[in-house]
């Protein structure tokens, strides 16, 4: 489903703006329409962070840009609590924007993409705080193009170890 939404967003919104959509996550809003937080790159290699409203008129899907920032203006991404599984995070521009991702995994996917594009295009000091660095940094064994599948694999590995420890009696 998300690949179809990404294709539709790319075709109807980002290609006409001469941008390439790298990542998008669904964010929670009190309104009944859907909202996406998108990261794109322009032809001039400017990285943009955009909030897009998604709604329907009849059978037609429509997308509308509601907020747009440059990655260059982003000072910090605050994941709120690194030790808990929560979807809340703040984007610090001149103003702080409090957001709620659809899931904790999507929050991490967004932070990984911003971190990767920052290193590729800007190479500026960007603070990413209150995230587990194991899942953010590309130099980590658990971070790759497989993204969240590796996070799940690591959780399964820990669960398996706990199960083995609980089943095997310790020598006295």
Coordinates of C-alpha atoms in Angstrom, one line a residue:
X1 CA 0.0 0.0 0.0
X2 CA 2.7 2.5 1.0
X3 CA 4.6 1.9 -2.3
X4 CA 1.4 2.8 -4.2
X5 CA 0.9 6.0 -2.2
X6 CA 4.6 6.9 -2.8
X7 CA 4.2 6.4 -6.5
X8 CA 1.1 8.5 -6.5
X9 CA 2.7 11.3 -4.4
X10 CA 5.7 11.2 -6.7
X11 CA 3.6 11.4 -9.9
X12 CA 1.0 14.0 -8.8
X13 CA 3.0 16.2 -6.5
X14 CA 6.8 15.9 -6.5
X15 CA 7.6 15.4 -10.2
X16 CA 5.6 18.5 -11.2
X17 CA 7.7 20.4 -8.5
X18 CA 10.9 18.9 -10.1
X19 CA 11.7 17.0 -6.9
X20 CA 12.5 13.4 -6.1
X21 CA 10.6 11.9 -3.1
X22 CA 13.0 9.9 -0.9
X23 CA 10.9 9.1 2.1
X24 CA 7.5 9.7 3.5
X25 CA 5.7 8.7 6.7
X26 CA 2.2 9.1 7.8
X27 CA 1.7 11.5 10.7
X28 CA -1.3 11.8 13.0
X29 CA -3.4 14.9 12.8
X30 CA -6.8 15.7 14.6
X31 CA -8.4 16.2 11.2
X32 CA -10.0 13.4 9.3
X33 CA -7.7 13.8 6.3
X34 CA -4.4 12.0 6.1
X35 CA -1.1 13.8 6.4
X36 CA 2.4 12.8 5.3
X37 CA 5.8 14.1 6.3
X38 CA 7.9 13.9 3.2
X39 CA 11.6 14.3 2.5
X40 CA 12.6 15.2 -1.1
X41 CA 15.5 16.5 -3.1
X42 CA 15.2 19.2 -5.8
X43 CA 17.1 19.2 -9.0
X44 CA 19.4 21.8 -7.4
X45 CA 20.1 19.2 -4.7
X46 CA 18.2 21.1 -2.0
X47 CA 16.7 18.8 0.6
X48 CA 13.1 19.7 1.5
X49 CA 10.9 18.6 4.4
X50 CA 7.3 18.9 3.5
X51 CA 3.9 18.2 5.2
X52 CA 1.4 17.0 2.6
X53 CA -2.4 16.8 3.1
X54 CA -4.0 13.8 1.4
X55 CA -7.7 13.9 0.6
X56 CA -10.2 12.6 -1.9
X57 CA -12.6 14.4 -4.2
X58 CA -14.9 11.7 -5.6
X59 CA -12.6 8.9 -6.8
X60 CA -9.6 11.3 -7.4
X61 CA -6.7 11.4 -4.9
X62 CA -5.5 14.9 -4.2
X63 CA -2.4 16.2 -2.4
X64 CA -1.7 19.6 -1.0
X65 CA 1.5 21.0 0.5
X66 CA 0.6 22.5 3.9
X67 CA 4.2 23.2 5.3
X68 CA 7.6 23.3 3.6
X69 CA 11.1 23.7 5.1
X70 CA 14.6 23.4 3.9
X71 CA 16.8 20.8 5.6
X72 CA 19.4 23.6 6.0
X73 CA 17.0 25.3 8.4
X74 CA 16.5 22.2 10.6
X75 CA 18.4 22.5 13.8
X76 CA 17.4 19.4 15.7
X77 CA 15.2 16.3 15.7
X78 CA 14.1 15.3 19.2
X79 CA 12.7 11.8 19.5
X80 CA 11.4 12.7 23.0
X81 CA 12.4 9.4 24.7
X82 CA 15.0 7.0 23.4
X83 CA 14.2 4.3 26.0
X84 CA 10.5 3.9 25.1
X85 CA 8.6 2.9 22.0
X86 CA 6.7 6.1 21.2
X87 CA 5.8 7.8 17.9
X88 CA 6.3 11.4 19.2
X89 CA 9.1 13.7 18.0
X90 CA 9.8 17.4 17.5
X91 CA 11.3 19.2 14.5
X92 CA 13.3 22.2 15.6
X93 CA 13.4 25.0 13.1
X94 CA 13.0 28.6 14.2
X95 CA 9.8 27.2 15.7
X96 CA 9.4 23.8 17.3
X97 CA 6.8 21.5 15.5
X98 CA 5.5 18.7 17.6
X99 CA 4.6 15.7 15.5
X100 CA 3.2 12.2 16.0
X101 CA 4.3 9.5 13.5
X102 CA 2.0 6.6 12.6
X103 CA 4.5 4.3 14.4
X104 CA 7.8 4.4 16.2
X105 CA 9.3 2.5 13.2
X106 CA 8.2 5.3 10.8
X107 CA 9.7 7.9 13.2
X108 CA 13.0 6.2 13.0
X109 CA 12.7 5.8 9.2
X110 CA 12.3 9.5 8.9
X111 CA 15.2 10.3 11.2
X112 CA 17.5 7.9 9.3
X113 CA 16.6 9.4 5.9
X114 CA 17.1 13.0 7.2
X115 CA 20.5 11.9 8.7
X116 CA 21.5 10.2 5.4
X117 CA 20.5 13.1 3.2
X118 CA 22.2 15.6 5.6
X119 CA 25.5 13.7 5.3
X120 CA 25.1 13.4 1.5
X121 CA 24.1 17.0 0.6
X122 CA 24.8 19.4 3.5
X123 CA 27.4 17.8 5.7
X124 CA 26.3 20.2 8.5
X125 CA 26.0 19.5 12.2
X126 CA 22.5 18.2 12.8
X127 CA 21.4 17.2 16.2
X128 CA 19.4 14.0 16.4
X129 CA 18.6 13.5 20.1
X130 CA 16.6 11.0 22.1
X131 CA 16.8 8.3 19.5
X132 CA 18.7 5.0 19.9
X133 CA 21.8 5.7 17.8
X134 CA 22.0 2.0 16.8
X135 CA 19.0 2.5 14.6
X136 CA 19.9 5.9 13.2
X137 CA 23.6 5.7 12.1
X138 CA 24.6 4.1 8.8
X139 CA 27.8 2.7 10.4
X140 CA 25.7 0.4 12.6
X141 CA 25.4 -3.3 11.7
X142 CA 21.6 -3.0 12.2
X143 CA 21.2 -0.1 9.8
X144 CA 21.0 -0.7 6.1
X145 CA 18.7 -0.6 3.1
X146 CA 16.5 -3.2 4.8
X147 CA 15.7 -0.6 7.5
X148 CA 13.0 -1.8 9.8
X149 CA 13.4 -5.5 9.0
X150 CA 16.7 -5.5 10.7
X151 CA 15.2 -3.8 13.7
X152 CA 12.7 -6.7 13.9
X153 CA 15.4 -9.2 13.4
X154 CA 17.3 -7.8 16.4
X155 CA 14.2 -7.9 18.6
X156 CA 13.7 -11.5 17.6
X157 CA 17.3 -12.3 18.4
X158 CA 17.0 -10.8 21.9
X159 CA 13.7 -12.6 22.5
X160 CA 15.3 -15.9 21.4
X161 CA 18.2 -15.3 23.9
X162 CA 15.7 -14.6 26.7
X163 CA 13.8 -17.8 25.9
X164 CA 17.0 -19.9 25.9
X165 CA 18.1 -18.4 29.2
X166 CA 14.7 -19.2 30.8
X167 CA 14.7 -22.8 29.5
X168 CA 18.2 -23.7 30.4
X169 CA 18.8 -24.1 34.1
X170 CA 21.9 -22.4 35.5
X171 CA 24.4 -24.7 37.2
X172 CA 24.7 -24.2 40.9

